[in-house]
Amino acid sequence: MPRLLFVASEAYPLIKTGGLADVAGSLPEVLRQQGMDVRLLLPAYQHVLETITPPTPVAEFDLAGTRVRIVATRLPGTGLETWLLEHPVFSQRPGNPYHDAHGNPWPDNADRFALLSKVAAAIATGQVPLQWRPDVLHCNDWHTGPAIALTHLQESRPRTVFTVHSLAHMGLFDRPTFERLGLPPHFWQDSSLEFYNQCSFIKGGLVYADYITTVSPTYASEICESPGGMGLEGLLRQRRERLVGILNGIDNGVWNPAADPYLEQGYTAETLSDKTRNKSALQASLGLAPDSDRPLVGLVGRLVEQKGLELILPVLGEILASPVQLVVLGTGERRYEQQLRATAAANPRAMAVVLAYDESLAHRIEAAADIFLMPSLFEPCGLNQLYSLRYGTLPLVREVGGLADTVVDSSPENLASGSATGFVFQRPDAADLLAALRRATALWHDQASWQQVQRVAMSQDFSWQRSAKRYLELYNSPD
Ligand code: ADP
Ligand code: GLC
């Protein structure tokens, strides 16, 4: 049975801040079900250790001058053996994995994720007292980039795959920090981890991986050009024949409107009228007017520039006047949070804002809303639009990255051919967003046509099976 070590900084349901956790919490399990012998390696954050039953010790060893322990648990809801890297930099740190309560990155993040990378590389190249050694090392995002580079220091190394979930976070650290990490001095060059006089963790994956993947075909093309490549487009173009876009899947067990424990009322494409019970329940719980004559627009996500907040905020008044109701769930930049909160306070019957991370509310919004707003400036894949499609909540998106690959605009032609699943606009311009919203609102008032689009949206298959096969092909392809 081929062995896979899958390394990530977060995985649902143990620890999640965004879509990476959804992917790391579902793809490895599907690969296991498809016949691989998989270990998921995660940091043993304090929060994780507090929420699981006592884990089983797997190994304890000295690495890079410090003592580390690996303990095993099962990823809840799966049969996936998960190895947790126990070290005080992870296990004695409360709260968010990446930053403190004020949103400032933990000052030793370079050391923490260099340690994760060193341990992953050591396991992958058989440098630790373990009976198990992988044929494939699959790393994700900047936190694990150095692991791929470090495998090149050994003669015998596994096949390596590095997945870019976002190029926006590169793991950049200054020279003194690089020197403190004890990485080989030759990593400090442009052909290795150095990037404009800083050390870039993500380059470890981009330069050294046998295959680079990213989470949608369109994003794979976008990052080979400026501005999508964020300065790395030259390197990515050089490696173009090793760069593959594989669309993320979704966990149809966790996101299933027919059997979602968080919902007021489950529903399917055949019982769409039951969906409205979720809308009434959400309106009541958030203090919105119990209107049934205007669509409810939902937005769930990180409140950061990437997600198109600059397009939404200047026209919040026009959005509400379209007329729609709006519900926002998210956390992020203070200035966005403040403006959203102030507008909601001035329009309490039309707009609700919850500035929190709330898994249950995320599900209830997906079920309750008519339209899901996701006008991202860039979007490597995006999962929320996929959840929305499954919940018959038509996504309104900008034509970029994974959004372009997954949502089909309700143009007259696409409506006529029965392929429409949402609303797509092109330019990063608030006027274009508003125009798309007006088209959506108009179609919503034609409920027969709307429900037809909902049924097409709900019948889309974004399960992991197909994408997991593409990863298996990469794992098995000749060098
Ligand atoms: P990204 O990873 O860029 O944040 P994705 O769309 O890929 O965007 O994934 C975001 C994931 O995080 C989704 O599962 C979404 O439901 C979840 N999420 C984001 N913000 C919140 C929040 N405030 N409360 C609950 N879930 C959230
Ligand atoms: C990143 C991207 C998002 C993607 C997720 C999972 O957070 O911003 O588009 O869906 O990773 O791959």
CSV table of N, CA and C and ligand atoms in Angstrom, one decimal, residues 16-23 165-166 248 255 300-304 306-307 329-331 354-363 366 372 374 378-385 387, ligand 1:
chain,number,residue,atom,x,y,z
A,16,LYS,N,-9.3,25.0,12.8
A,16,LYS,CA,-9.6,25.6,11.5
A,16,LYS,C,-9.7,27.1,11.6
A,17,THR,N,-9.0,27.8,10.6
A,17,THR,CA,-9.2,29.2,10.5
A,17,THR,C,-9.7,29.5,9.1
A,18,GLY,N,-9.6,28.6,8.2
A,18,GLY,CA,-10.1,28.9,6.8
A,18,GLY,C,-10.1,27.6,6.0
A,19,GLY,N,-10.2,27.8,4.6
A,19,GLY,CA,-10.4,26.7,3.7
A,19,GLY,C,-9.3,25.6,3.8
A,20,LEU,N,-8.1,26.0,4.1
A,20,LEU,CA,-7.0,25.0,4.2
A,20,LEU,C,-7.4,23.8,5.1
A,21,ALA,N,-8.0,24.2,6.2
A,21,ALA,CA,-8.5,23.2,7.2
A,21,ALA,C,-9.5,22.3,6.6
A,22,ASP,N,-10.4,22.8,5.8
A,22,ASP,CA,-11.4,22.0,5.2
A,22,ASP,C,-10.8,20.9,4.2
A,23,VAL,N,-9.7,21.4,3.5
A,23,VAL,CA,-9.1,20.5,2.6
A,23,VAL,C,-8.3,19.5,3.3
A,165,HIS,N,-2.3,26.9,-1.5
A,165,HIS,CA,-3.7,27.3,-1.2
A,165,HIS,C,-3.8,28.8,-1.4
A,166,SER,N,-2.7,29.5,-1.2
A,166,SER,CA,-2.7,31.0,-1.4
A,166,SER,C,-1.3,31.4,-1.5
A,248,ASN,N,-10.4,22.0,-5.7
A,248,ASN,CA,-10.8,21.4,-4.4
A,248,ASN,C,-12.2,20.8,-4.5
A,255,TRP,N,-21.3,19.1,4.7
A,255,TRP,CA,-22.1,20.2,4.0
A,255,TRP,C,-23.2,19.5,3.2
A,300,VAL,N,-20.1,35.0,4.3
A,300,VAL,CA,-19.4,34.3,5.3
A,300,VAL,C,-17.9,34.3,4.9
A,301,GLY,N,-17.0,34.8,5.8
A,301,GLY,CA,-15.6,34.7,5.4
A,301,GLY,C,-14.7,35.6,6.1
A,302,ARG,N,-13.5,35.5,5.8
A,302,ARG,CA,-12.5,36.4,6.4
A,302,ARG,C,-12.7,37.8,5.9
A,303,LEU,N,-12.8,38.8,6.7
A,303,LEU,CA,-13.1,40.2,6.3
A,303,LEU,C,-11.8,40.9,6.0
A,304,VAL,N,-11.3,40.5,4.8
A,304,VAL,CA,-10.0,41.0,4.4
A,304,VAL,C,-10.1,41.5,2.9
A,306,GLN,N,-8.8,40.5,0.2
A,306,GLN,CA,-8.9,39.5,-0.8
A,306,GLN,C,-10.4,39.2,-1.1
A,307,LYS,N,-11.2,39.3,-0.1
A,307,LYS,CA,-12.6,38.8,-0.2
A,307,LYS,C,-13.5,39.9,-0.9
A,329,LEU,N,-21.2,37.2,8.3
A,329,LEU,CA,-20.5,36.5,9.4
A,329,LEU,C,-19.0,36.5,9.1
A,330,GLY,N,-18.2,37.0,10.0
A,330,GLY,CA,-16.8,37.0,9.7
A,330,GLY,C,-16.0,37.7,10.7
A,331,THR,N,-14.7,37.5,10.6
A,331,THR,CA,-13.7,38.3,11.4
A,331,THR,C,-12.6,38.8,10.5
A,354,VAL,N,-22.4,39.6,12.3
A,354,VAL,CA,-21.8,38.8,13.5
A,354,VAL,C,-20.3,38.7,13.3
A,355,LEU,N,-19.6,39.4,14.2
A,355,LEU,CA,-18.2,39.4,14.0
A,355,LEU,C,-17.6,38.3,14.9
A,356,ALA,N,-17.6,37.1,14.4
A,356,ALA,CA,-17.2,36.0,15.2
A,356,ALA,C,-16.8,34.8,14.3
A,357,TYR,N,-16.2,33.8,14.8
A,357,TYR,CA,-16.0,32.6,14.1
A,357,TYR,C,-17.1,31.6,14.6
A,358,ASP,N,-18.0,31.2,13.8
A,358,ASP,CA,-19.2,30.4,14.3
A,358,ASP,C,-19.6,29.4,13.3
A,359,GLU,N,-19.1,28.2,13.5
A,359,GLU,CA,-19.4,27.1,12.5
A,359,GLU,C,-20.9,26.9,12.3
A,360,SER,N,-21.6,26.9,13.4
A,360,SER,CA,-23.1,26.6,13.3
A,360,SER,C,-23.7,27.7,12.5
A,361,LEU,N,-23.4,29.0,12.7
A,361,LEU,CA,-24.0,30.1,12.0
A,361,LEU,C,-23.6,30.1,10.5
A,362,ALA,N,-22.4,29.6,10.3
A,362,ALA,CA,-22.0,29.5,8.8
A,362,ALA,C,-22.9,28.6,8.1
A,363,HIS,N,-23.2,27.5,8.7
A,363,HIS,CA,-24.1,26.5,8.1
A,363,HIS,C,-25.5,27.1,7.9
A,366,GLU,N,-25.7,29.6,5.1
A,366,GLU,CA,-25.7,28.9,3.8
A,366,GLU,C,-27.1,28.4,3.5
A,372,PHE,N,-25.5,34.2,-2.2
A,372,PHE,CA,-24.2,34.2,-1.4
A,372,PHE,C,-23.3,35.1,-2.1
A,374,MET,N,-19.7,36.8,-2.9
A,374,MET,CA,-18.3,36.4,-2.8
A,374,MET,C,-17.5,37.1,-4.0
A,378,PHE,N,-9.0,38.1,-5.6
A,378,PHE,CA,-8.4,36.9,-6.1
A,378,PHE,C,-8.9,35.7,-5.2
A,379,GLU,N,-9.0,34.5,-5.8
A,379,GLU,CA,-9.6,33.4,-5.0
A,379,GLU,C,-9.0,32.1,-5.5
A,380,PRO,N,-8.0,31.6,-4.8
A,380,PRO,CA,-7.3,30.4,-5.3
A,380,PRO,C,-8.3,29.3,-5.7
A,381,CYS,N,-9.2,29.0,-4.8
A,381,CYS,CA,-10.4,28.1,-5.1
A,381,CYS,C,-11.6,28.7,-4.6
A,382,GLY,N,-11.7,28.8,-3.2
A,382,GLY,CA,-13.0,29.2,-2.6
A,382,GLY,C,-13.8,28.0,-2.3
A,383,LEU,N,-14.2,27.9,-1.1
A,383,LEU,CA,-15.1,26.7,-0.8
A,383,LEU,C,-16.5,27.2,-0.5
A,384,ASN,N,-16.7,28.4,0.0
A,384,ASN,CA,-18.0,28.9,0.3
A,384,ASN,C,-19.0,28.9,-0.9
A,385,GLN,N,-18.4,29.2,-2.1
A,385,GLN,CA,-19.3,29.2,-3.2
A,385,GLN,C,-19.8,27.8,-3.5
A,387,TYR,N,-20.1,25.4,-1.2
A,387,TYR,CA,-21.2,25.0,-0.2
A,387,TYR,C,-22.5,25.7,-0.6
B,1,ADP,P1,-10.4,31.1,2.7
B,1,ADP,O1,-9.7,29.8,3.0
B,1,ADP,O2,-9.7,32.0,1.8
B,1,ADP,O3,-10.7,31.8,4.0
B,1,ADP,P2,-12.6,29.5,1.6
B,1,ADP,O4,-13.8,29.8,1.0
B,1,ADP,O5,-11.7,28.5,0.9
B,1,ADP,O6,-11.8,30.8,2.0
B,1,ADP,O7,-12.9,28.8,3.0
B,1,ADP,C1,-13.3,29.5,4.1
B,1,ADP,C2,-13.8,28.4,5.1
B,1,ADP,O8,-13.8,29.0,6.4
B,1,ADP,C3,-15.2,28.0,4.9
B,1,ADP,O9,-15.4,26.7,5.4
B,1,ADP,C4,-16.1,29.0,5.7
B,1,ADP,O10,-17.3,28.5,6.0
B,1,ADP,C5,-15.2,29.1,6.9
B,1,ADP,N1,-15.3,30.4,7.6
B,1,ADP,C6,-14.7,31.6,7.3
B,1,ADP,N2,-15.0,32.5,8.2
B,1,ADP,C7,-15.9,32.0,9.1
B,1,ADP,C8,-16.6,32.4,10.2
B,1,ADP,N3,-16.5,33.7,10.7
B,1,ADP,N4,-17.3,31.5,10.9
B,1,ADP,C9,-17.4,30.3,10.5
B,1,ADP,N5,-16.8,29.8,9.4
B,1,ADP,C10,-16.0,30.6,8.7
